[in-house]
GROMACS .gro file of N, CA and C in nm:
model
  408
    1MET      N    1   0.083  -0.118  -0.007
    1MET     CA    2  -0.003  -0.003  -0.004
    1MET      C    3   0.071   0.121  -0.007
    2LYS      N    4   0.052   0.233  -0.087
    2LYS     CA    5   0.135   0.350  -0.098
    2LYS      C    6   0.068   0.433   0.027
    3ARG      N    7   0.156   0.531   0.070
    3ARG     CA    8   0.104   0.616   0.165
    3ARG      C    9   0.140   0.761   0.136
    4ILE      N   10   0.052   0.835   0.104
    4ILE     CA   11   0.044   0.984   0.087
    4ILE      C   12   0.035   1.082   0.192
    5ALA      N   13   0.117   1.177   0.201
    5ALA     CA   14   0.076   1.301   0.321
    5ALA      C   15   0.062   1.414   0.224
    6LEU      N   16  -0.052   1.480   0.248
    6LEU     CA   17  -0.096   1.600   0.195
    6LEU      C   18  -0.073   1.724   0.310
    7ILE      N   19   0.022   1.796   0.284
    7ILE     CA   20   0.052   1.899   0.390
    7ILE      C   21  -0.058   2.017   0.333
    8GLY      N   22  -0.139   2.035   0.450
    8GLY     CA   23  -0.245   2.131   0.428
    8GLY      C   24  -0.366   2.072   0.417
    9GLY      N   25  -0.481   2.131   0.502
    9GLY     CA   26  -0.608   2.085   0.477
    9GLY      C   27  -0.691   2.196   0.409
   10GLY      N   28  -0.635   2.242   0.281
   10GLY     CA   29  -0.701   2.358   0.205
   10GLY      C   30  -0.766   2.289   0.088
   11ALA      N   31  -0.844   2.387   0.009
   11ALA     CA   32  -0.936   2.318  -0.086
   11ALA      C   33  -0.887   2.221  -0.188
   12THR      N   34  -0.761   2.261  -0.239
   12THR     CA   35  -0.711   2.173  -0.344
   12THR      C   36  -0.650   2.038  -0.290
   13ASN      N   37  -0.597   2.022  -0.157
   13ASN     CA   38  -0.553   1.892  -0.106
   13ASN      C   39  -0.682   1.807  -0.052
   14LEU      N   40  -0.802   1.910  -0.038
   14LEU     CA   41  -0.934   1.825   0.010
   14LEU      C   42  -0.980   1.784  -0.125
   15LEU      N   43  -0.988   1.850  -0.246
   15LEU     CA   44  -1.010   1.779  -0.369
   15LEU      C   45  -0.937   1.660  -0.403
   16LEU      N   46  -0.801   1.672  -0.374
   16LEU     CA   47  -0.718   1.579  -0.436
   16LEU      C   48  -0.735   1.428  -0.353
   17ALA      N   49  -0.785   1.460  -0.214
   17ALA     CA   50  -0.783   1.365  -0.124
   17ALA      C   51  -0.932   1.292  -0.162
   18SER      N   52  -1.027   1.378  -0.214
   18SER     CA   53  -1.149   1.309  -0.272
   18SER      C   54  -1.106   1.210  -0.403
   19LEU      N   55  -1.037   1.266  -0.464
   19LEU     CA   56  -1.025   1.203  -0.619
   19LEU      C   57  -0.932   1.058  -0.577
   20LEU      N   58  -0.839   1.085  -0.489
   20LEU     CA   59  -0.742   0.961  -0.471
   20LEU      C   60  -0.814   0.853  -0.382
   21SER      N   61  -0.907   0.909  -0.309
   21SER     CA   62  -0.956   0.816  -0.208
   21SER      C   63  -1.026   0.685  -0.272
   22LYS      N   64  -1.060   0.693  -0.391
   22LYS     CA   65  -1.122   0.573  -0.452
   22LYS      C   66  -1.028   0.480  -0.475
   23HIS      N   67  -0.880   0.513  -0.473
   23HIS     CA   68  -0.810   0.408  -0.482
   23HIS      C   69  -0.762   0.336  -0.355
   24GLN      N   70  -0.804   0.225  -0.302
   24GLN     CA   71  -0.803   0.164  -0.188
   24GLN      C   72  -0.643   0.114  -0.164
   25ASP      N   73  -0.581   0.125  -0.252
   25ASP     CA   74  -0.430   0.086  -0.235
   25ASP      C   75  -0.354   0.203  -0.185
   26ILE      N   76  -0.418   0.296  -0.163
   26ILE     CA   77  -0.359   0.422  -0.111
   26ILE      C   78  -0.411   0.457   0.023
   27LYS      N   79  -0.332   0.498   0.121
   27LYS     CA   80  -0.363   0.553   0.253
   27LYS      C   81  -0.303   0.704   0.244
   28ILE      N   82  -0.389   0.795   0.267
   28ILE     CA   83  -0.378   0.944   0.279
   28ILE      C   84  -0.404   0.991   0.411
   29ASP      N   85  -0.292   1.080   0.453
   29ASP     CA   86  -0.302   1.160   0.557
   29ASP      C   87  -0.283   1.324   0.529
   30ILE      N   88  -0.404   1.373   0.562
   30ILE     CA   89  -0.420   1.526   0.553
   30ILE      C   90  -0.357   1.607   0.685
   31ILE      N   91  -0.259   1.661   0.673
   31ILE     CA   92  -0.192   1.727   0.808
   31ILE      C   93  -0.217   1.881   0.767
   32GLU      N   94  -0.311   1.898   0.878
   32GLU     CA   95  -0.365   2.043   0.890
   32GLU      C   96  -0.301   2.107   1.026
   33ILE      N   97  -0.255   2.249   1.021
   33ILE     CA   98  -0.197   2.299   1.152
   33ILE      C   99  -0.305   2.368   1.215
   34ARG      N  100  -0.437   2.405   1.158
   34ARG     CA  101  -0.544   2.461   1.221
   34ARG      C  102  -0.641   2.344   1.288
   35GLU      N  103  -0.733   2.379   1.361
   35GLU     CA  104  -0.804   2.281   1.438
   35GLU      C  105  -0.925   2.180   1.353
   36ARG      N  106  -0.911   2.248   1.219
   36ARG     CA  107  -1.012   2.179   1.131
   36ARG      C  108  -0.977   2.196   0.988
   37VAL      N  109  -0.977   2.106   0.902
   37VAL     CA  110  -0.965   2.120   0.738
   37VAL      C  111  -1.058   2.216   0.676
   38GLY      N  112  -1.044   2.276   0.586
   38GLY     CA  113  -1.109   2.363   0.503
   38GLY      C  114  -1.179   2.488   0.565
   39LYS      N  115  -1.123   2.526   0.646
   39LYS     CA  116  -1.155   2.652   0.719
   39LYS      C  117  -1.146   2.744   0.624
   40LYS      N  118  -1.059   2.794   0.527
   40LYS     CA  119  -1.095   2.897   0.434
   40LYS      C  120  -1.186   2.870   0.321
   41ILE      N  121  -1.218   2.733   0.297
   41ILE     CA  122  -1.312   2.721   0.208
   41ILE      C  123  -1.440   2.798   0.272
   42LEU      N  124  -1.473   2.789   0.388
   42LEU     CA  125  -1.599   2.863   0.463
   42LEU      C  126  -1.601   2.989   0.443
   43GLU      N  127  -1.486   3.065   0.421
   43GLU     CA  128  -1.476   3.207   0.404
   43GLU      C  129  -1.511   3.262   0.249
   44THR      N  130  -1.468   3.173   0.163
   44THR     CA  131  -1.466   3.236   0.023
   44THR      C  132  -1.607   3.288  -0.005
   45GLY      N  133  -1.614   3.372  -0.130
   45GLY     CA  134  -1.720   3.409  -0.146
   45GLY      C  135  -1.842   3.456  -0.065
   46ASN      N  136  -1.797   3.530   0.033
   46ASN     CA  137  -1.868   3.584   0.135
   46ASN      C  138  -1.951   3.472   0.206
   47GLY      N  139  -1.891   3.352   0.211
   47GLY     CA  140  -1.959   3.256   0.282
   47GLY      C  141  -2.033   3.154   0.170
   48LYS      N  142  -2.056   3.218   0.057
   48LYS     CA  143  -2.116   3.143  -0.066
   48LYS      C  144  -2.033   3.039  -0.139
   49CYS      N  145  -1.878   3.037  -0.105
   49CYS     CA  146  -1.778   2.985  -0.207
   49CYS      C  147  -1.792   2.969  -0.362
   50ASN      N  148  -1.735   3.056  -0.400
   50ASN     CA  149  -1.712   3.090  -0.544
   50ASN      C  150  -1.610   2.989  -0.581
   51PHE      N  151  -1.634   2.891  -0.622
   51PHE     CA  152  -1.524   2.772  -0.635
   51PHE      C  153  -1.465   2.782  -0.781
   52THR      N  154  -1.519   2.844  -0.867
   52THR     CA  155  -1.426   2.854  -1.024
   52THR      C  156  -1.527   2.958  -1.064
   53ASN      N  157  -1.470   3.008  -1.203
   53ASN     CA  158  -1.539   3.101  -1.293
   53ASN      C  159  -1.544   3.054  -1.429
   54MET      N  160  -1.658   3.053  -1.491
   54MET     CA  161  -1.683   3.003  -1.624
   54MET      C  162  -1.586   3.090  -1.736
   55ASN      N  163  -1.550   3.219  -1.691
   55ASN     CA  164  -1.474   3.279  -1.777
   55ASN      C  165  -1.322   3.290  -1.770
   56ILE      N  166  -1.262   3.202  -1.693
   56ILE     CA  167  -1.125   3.201  -1.664
   56ILE      C  168  -1.065   3.144  -1.832
   57THR      N  169  -0.927   3.205  -1.844
   57THR     CA  170  -0.856   3.139  -1.945
   57THR      C  171  -0.705   3.127  -1.883
   58LYS      N  172  -0.635   3.053  -1.970
   58LYS     CA  173  -0.501   3.059  -1.936
   58LYS      C  174  -0.429   3.176  -1.948
   59TYR      N  175  -0.484   3.283  -1.988
   59TYR     CA  176  -0.406   3.409  -2.033
   59TYR      C  177  -0.429   3.515  -1.906
   60ASP      N  178  -0.512   3.451  -1.801
   60ASP     CA  179  -0.536   3.527  -1.685
   60ASP      C  180  -0.439   3.514  -1.566
   61TYR      N  181  -0.330   3.425  -1.619
   61TYR     CA  182  -0.213   3.379  -1.524
   61TYR      C  183  -0.096   3.401  -1.581
   62ASN      N  184   0.004   3.412  -1.503
   62ASN     CA  185   0.121   3.425  -1.546
   62ASN      C  186   0.206   3.337  -1.620
   63LEU      N  187   0.180   3.200  -1.558
   63LEU     CA  188   0.244   3.076  -1.635
   63LEU      C  189   0.116   3.022  -1.716
   64GLU      N  190   0.097   3.092  -1.806
   64GLU     CA  191  -0.003   3.009  -1.913
   64GLU      C  192   0.011   2.871  -1.939
   65GLU      N  193   0.114   2.833  -1.968
   65GLU     CA  194   0.118   2.692  -2.024
   65GLU      C  195   0.094   2.612  -1.892
   66PHE      N  196   0.140   2.632  -1.787
   66PHE     CA  197   0.128   2.564  -1.654
   66PHE      C  198  -0.034   2.540  -1.631
   67VAL      N  199  -0.088   2.666  -1.633
   67VAL     CA  200  -0.258   2.657  -1.577
   67VAL      C  201  -0.317   2.582  -1.705
   68SER      N  202  -0.296   2.587  -1.825
   68SER     CA  203  -0.359   2.541  -1.933
   68SER      C  204  -0.403   2.393  -1.894
   69ASN      N  205  -0.325   2.321  -1.852
   69ASN     CA  206  -0.368   2.182  -1.837
   69ASN      C  207  -0.472   2.156  -1.729
   70ILE      N  208  -0.444   2.240  -1.627
   70ILE     CA  209  -0.535   2.236  -1.503
   70ILE      C  210  -0.685   2.319  -1.562
   71ILE      N  211  -0.654   2.403  -1.618
   71ILE     CA  212  -0.807   2.459  -1.684
   71ILE      C  213  -0.871   2.357  -1.774
   72ASP      N  214  -0.793   2.308  -1.875
   72ASP     CA  215  -0.847   2.220  -1.940
   72ASP      C  216  -0.917   2.074  -1.861
   73GLN      N  217  -0.895   2.053  -1.741
   73GLN     CA  218  -0.929   1.955  -1.691
   73GLN      C  219  -1.100   1.950  -1.681
   74ASN      N  220  -1.125   2.079  -1.643
   74ASN     CA  221  -1.248   2.116  -1.624
   74ASN      C  222  -1.310   2.112  -1.493
   75VAL      N  223  -1.290   2.229  -1.408
   75VAL     CA  224  -1.317   2.197  -1.265
   75VAL      C  225  -1.467   2.165  -1.246
   76LEU      N  226  -1.562   2.232  -1.317
   76LEU     CA  227  -1.699   2.217  -1.320
   76LEU      C  228  -1.742   2.063  -1.345
   77LYS      N  229  -1.675   2.007  -1.419
   77LYS     CA  230  -1.709   1.858  -1.451
   77LYS      C  231  -1.662   1.765  -1.340
   78THR      N  232  -1.556   1.827  -1.279
   78THR     CA  233  -1.493   1.751  -1.175
   78THR      C  234  -1.585   1.741  -1.036
   79PHE      N  235  -1.647   1.858  -1.008
   79PHE     CA  236  -1.727   1.871  -0.900
   79PHE      C  237  -1.870   1.819  -0.941
   80SER      N  238  -1.905   1.862  -1.049
   80SER     CA  239  -2.034   1.762  -1.077
   80SER      C  240  -2.028   1.622  -1.103
   81GLU      N  241  -1.912   1.556  -1.103
   81GLU     CA  242  -1.909   1.398  -1.108
   81GLU      C  243  -1.899   1.367  -0.943
   82LEU      N  244  -1.870   1.463  -0.846
   82LEU     CA  245  -1.868   1.446  -0.721
   82LEU      C  246  -1.995   1.456  -0.649
   83GLY      N  247  -2.095   1.525  -0.738
   83GLY     CA  248  -2.225   1.523  -0.675
   83GLY      C  249  -2.275   1.673  -0.672
   84LEU      N  250  -2.191   1.773  -0.689
   84LEU     CA  251  -2.215   1.927  -0.638
   84LEU      C  252  -2.312   1.971  -0.752
   85LEU      N  253  -2.441   2.029  -0.706
   85LEU     CA  254  -2.526   2.107  -0.777
   85LEU      C  255  -2.473   2.237  -0.773
   86TYR      N  256  -2.484   2.323  -0.875
   86TYR     CA  257  -2.415   2.477  -0.890
   86TYR      C  258  -2.486   2.546  -0.989
   87TYR      N  259  -2.464   2.676  -0.964
   87TYR     CA  260  -2.519   2.776  -1.070
   87TYR      C  261  -2.400   2.892  -1.102
   88SER      N  262  -2.421   2.954  -1.191
   88SER     CA  263  -2.311   3.063  -1.210
   88SER      C  264  -2.408   3.202  -1.246
   89ASP      N  265  -2.312   3.305  -1.177
   89ASP     CA  266  -2.410   3.432  -1.196
   89ASP      C  267  -2.343   3.498  -1.331
   90ASN      N  268  -2.393   3.629  -1.349
   90ASN     CA  269  -2.389   3.694  -1.462
   90ASN      C  270  -2.233   3.730  -1.505
   91GLU      N  271  -2.155   3.744  -1.409
   91GLU     CA  272  -1.998   3.739  -1.432
   91GLU      C  273  -1.939   3.605  -1.438
   92GLY      N  274  -2.014   3.489  -1.436
   92GLY     CA  275  -1.939   3.363  -1.450
   92GLY      C  276  -1.878   3.293  -1.347
   93ARG      N  277  -1.897   3.404  -1.212
   93ARG     CA  278  -1.870   3.297  -1.092
   93ARG      C  279  -1.977   3.173  -1.046
   94CYS      N  280  -1.903   3.060  -1.021
   94CYS     CA  281  -1.974   2.958  -0.987
   94CYS      C  282  -1.972   2.923  -0.820
   95TYR      N  283  -2.106   2.902  -0.793
   95TYR     CA  284  -2.150   2.897  -0.662
   95TYR      C  285  -2.221   2.743  -0.637
   96PRO      N  286  -2.209   2.692  -0.517
   96PRO     CA  287  -2.301   2.589  -0.489
   96PRO      C  288  -2.438   2.621  -0.484
   97SER      N  289  -2.544   2.533  -0.539
   97SER     CA  290  -2.699   2.583  -0.513
   97SER      C  291  -2.733   2.613  -0.402
   98SER      N  292  -2.672   2.563  -0.296
   98SER     CA  293  -2.715   2.604  -0.159
   98SER      C  294  -2.679   2.738  -0.129
   99ASN      N  295  -2.598   2.807  -0.190
   99ASN     CA  296  -2.524   2.918  -0.163
   99ASN      C  297  -2.482   2.913  -0.024
  100ALA      N  298  -2.416   2.806   0.018
  100ALA     CA  299  -2.348   2.775   0.151
  100ALA      C  300  -2.187   2.710   0.126
  101SER      N  301  -2.080   2.771   0.168
  101SER     CA  302  -1.960   2.731   0.131
  101SER      C  303  -1.934   2.594   0.215
  102ASN      N  304  -2.018   2.571   0.321
  102ASN     CA  305  -2.011   2.417   0.372
  102ASN      C  306  -2.066   2.326   0.294
  103SER      N  307  -2.139   2.339   0.188
  103SER     CA  308  -2.164   2.238   0.092
  103SER      C  309  -2.029   2.185   0.016
  104ILE      N  310  -1.955   2.275  -0.028
  104ILE     CA  311  -1.847   2.216  -0.057
  104ILE      C  312  -1.731   2.163   0.022
  105LEU      N  313  -1.725   2.196   0.148
  105LEU     CA  314  -1.639   2.128   0.241
  105LEU      C  315  -1.701   1.999   0.289
  106ASP      N  316  -1.835   1.990   0.303
  106ASP     CA  317  -1.923   1.875   0.321
  106ASP      C  318  -1.903   1.749   0.229
  107LEU      N  319  -1.919   1.824   0.088
  107LEU     CA  320  -1.902   1.740  -0.024
  107LEU      C  321  -1.755   1.653  -0.046
  108LEU      N  322  -1.662   1.718  -0.040
  108LEU     CA  323  -1.516   1.693  -0.033
  108LEU      C  324  -1.493   1.596   0.067
  109ARG      N  325  -1.544   1.623   0.201
  109ARG     CA  326  -1.521   1.552   0.327
  109ARG      C  327  -1.568   1.405   0.306
  110SER      N  328  -1.708   1.426   0.277
  110SER     CA  329  -1.793   1.303   0.268
  110SER      C  330  -1.742   1.191   0.162
  111THR      N  331  -1.675   1.248   0.047
  111THR     CA  332  -1.642   1.163  -0.048
  111THR      C  333  -1.522   1.114  -0.019
  112TYR      N  334  -1.445   1.172   0.057
  112TYR     CA  335  -1.294   1.076   0.099
  112TYR      C  336  -1.325   0.996   0.247
  113LEU      N  337  -1.406   1.059   0.339
  113LEU     CA  338  -1.432   0.971   0.453
  113LEU      C  339  -1.491   0.863   0.451
  114ILE      N  340  -1.575   0.861   0.345
  114ILE     CA  341  -1.653   0.736   0.309
  114ILE      C  342  -1.555   0.619   0.291
  115ASN      N  343  -1.458   0.642   0.208
  115ASN     CA  344  -1.367   0.523   0.180
  115ASN      C  345  -1.269   0.485   0.298
  116GLU      N  346  -1.257   0.555   0.423
  116GLU     CA  347  -1.187   0.510   0.497
  116GLU      C  348  -1.046   0.502   0.489
  117ASN      N  349  -0.985   0.541   0.395
  117ASN     CA  350  -0.833   0.533   0.369
  117ASN      C  351  -0.758   0.679   0.383
  118VAL      N  352  -0.850   0.763   0.445
  118VAL     CA  353  -0.807   0.904   0.451
  118VAL      C  354  -0.816   0.959   0.604
  119SER      N  355  -0.716   1.010   0.676
  119SER     CA  356  -0.711   1.071   0.806
  119SER      C  357  -0.680   1.199   0.788
  120GLU      N  358  -0.745   1.279   0.867
  120GLU     CA  359  -0.719   1.409   0.912
  120GLU      C  360  -0.648   1.425   1.031
  121LEU      N  361  -0.529   1.476   1.021
  121LEU     CA  362  -0.439   1.517   1.138
  121LEU      C  363  -0.422   1.659   1.141
  122VAL      N  364  -0.524   1.710   1.237
  122VAL     CA  365  -0.545   1.854   1.266
  122VAL      C  366  -0.469   1.875   1.387
  123ASN      N  367  -0.453   2.004   1.400
  123ASN     CA  368  -0.356   2.053   1.490
  123ASN      C  369  -0.213   2.013   1.503
  124SER      N  370  -0.189   1.981   1.369
  124SER     CA  371  -0.058   1.915   1.340
  124SER      C  372   0.025   2.001   1.258
  125GLU      N  373   0.157   2.018   1.298
  125GLU     CA  374   0.248   2.095   1.219
  125GLU      C  375   0.364   2.002   1.159
  126VAL      N  376   0.406   2.045   1.018
  126VAL     CA  377   0.502   1.972   0.945
  126VAL      C  378   0.629   2.072   0.998
  127LYS      N  379   0.716   2.013   1.062
  127LYS     CA  380   0.833   2.098   1.059
  127LYS      C  381   0.963   2.063   0.994
  128LYS      N  382   0.952   1.931   0.955
  128LYS     CA  383   1.053   1.895   0.871
  128LYS      C  384   1.028   1.772   0.781
  129ILE      N  385   1.071   1.752   0.671
  129ILE     CA  386   1.081   1.629   0.594
  129ILE      C  387   1.179   1.587   0.558
  130GLU      N  388   1.218   1.445   0.593
  130GLU     CA  389   1.341   1.382   0.550
  130GLU      C  390   1.336   1.258   0.468
  131LYS      N  391   1.422   1.243   0.399
  131LYS     CA  392   1.414   1.095   0.313
  131LYS      C  393   1.445   0.992   0.385
  132GLU      N  394   1.392   0.880   0.393
  132GLU     CA  395   1.429   0.759   0.469
  132GLU      C  396   1.403   0.645   0.403
  133ASN      N  397   1.523   0.562   0.359
  133ASN     CA  398   1.506   0.461   0.260
  133ASN      C  399   1.444   0.496   0.142
  134ASN      N  400   1.308   0.441   0.122
  134ASN     CA  401   1.240   0.440   0.003
  134ASN      C  402   1.117   0.550   0.006
  135GLY      N  403   1.128   0.618   0.106
  135GLY     CA  404   1.024   0.735   0.136
  135GLY      C  405   1.062   0.841   0.215
  136TYR      N  406   0.960   0.930   0.248
  136TYR     CA  407   1.000   1.040   0.334
  136TYR      C  408   0.904   1.065   0.492
   0.00000   0.00000   0.00000
């Protein structure tokens, strides 16, 4: 079994844990310094969580080629496959249909916690990473 440590319990790592948790041969530890994961998710979009924008392009970023692959993966499709219902406003900002950021957090956490191969290690600080034998 492979073991992966995700340092930080922010949106990107929670989404990654949700996607990777489908593979039962992987054990995932989310290491978060705060008292809970996803705390910043709850603050985005004035508590409504605008999780993406329909109008973004690679030209909106400094490293166009780097973000091109990420944008092409289609965030909306990924969240839809996880079961999120959403809408977009006149400026292309996308929000969960509930207008509540905890909908995103609850969706991500429920996706990986149900598989039982993801652990949340909260109030935990990573101070050093060292290579040992075939791992870190």
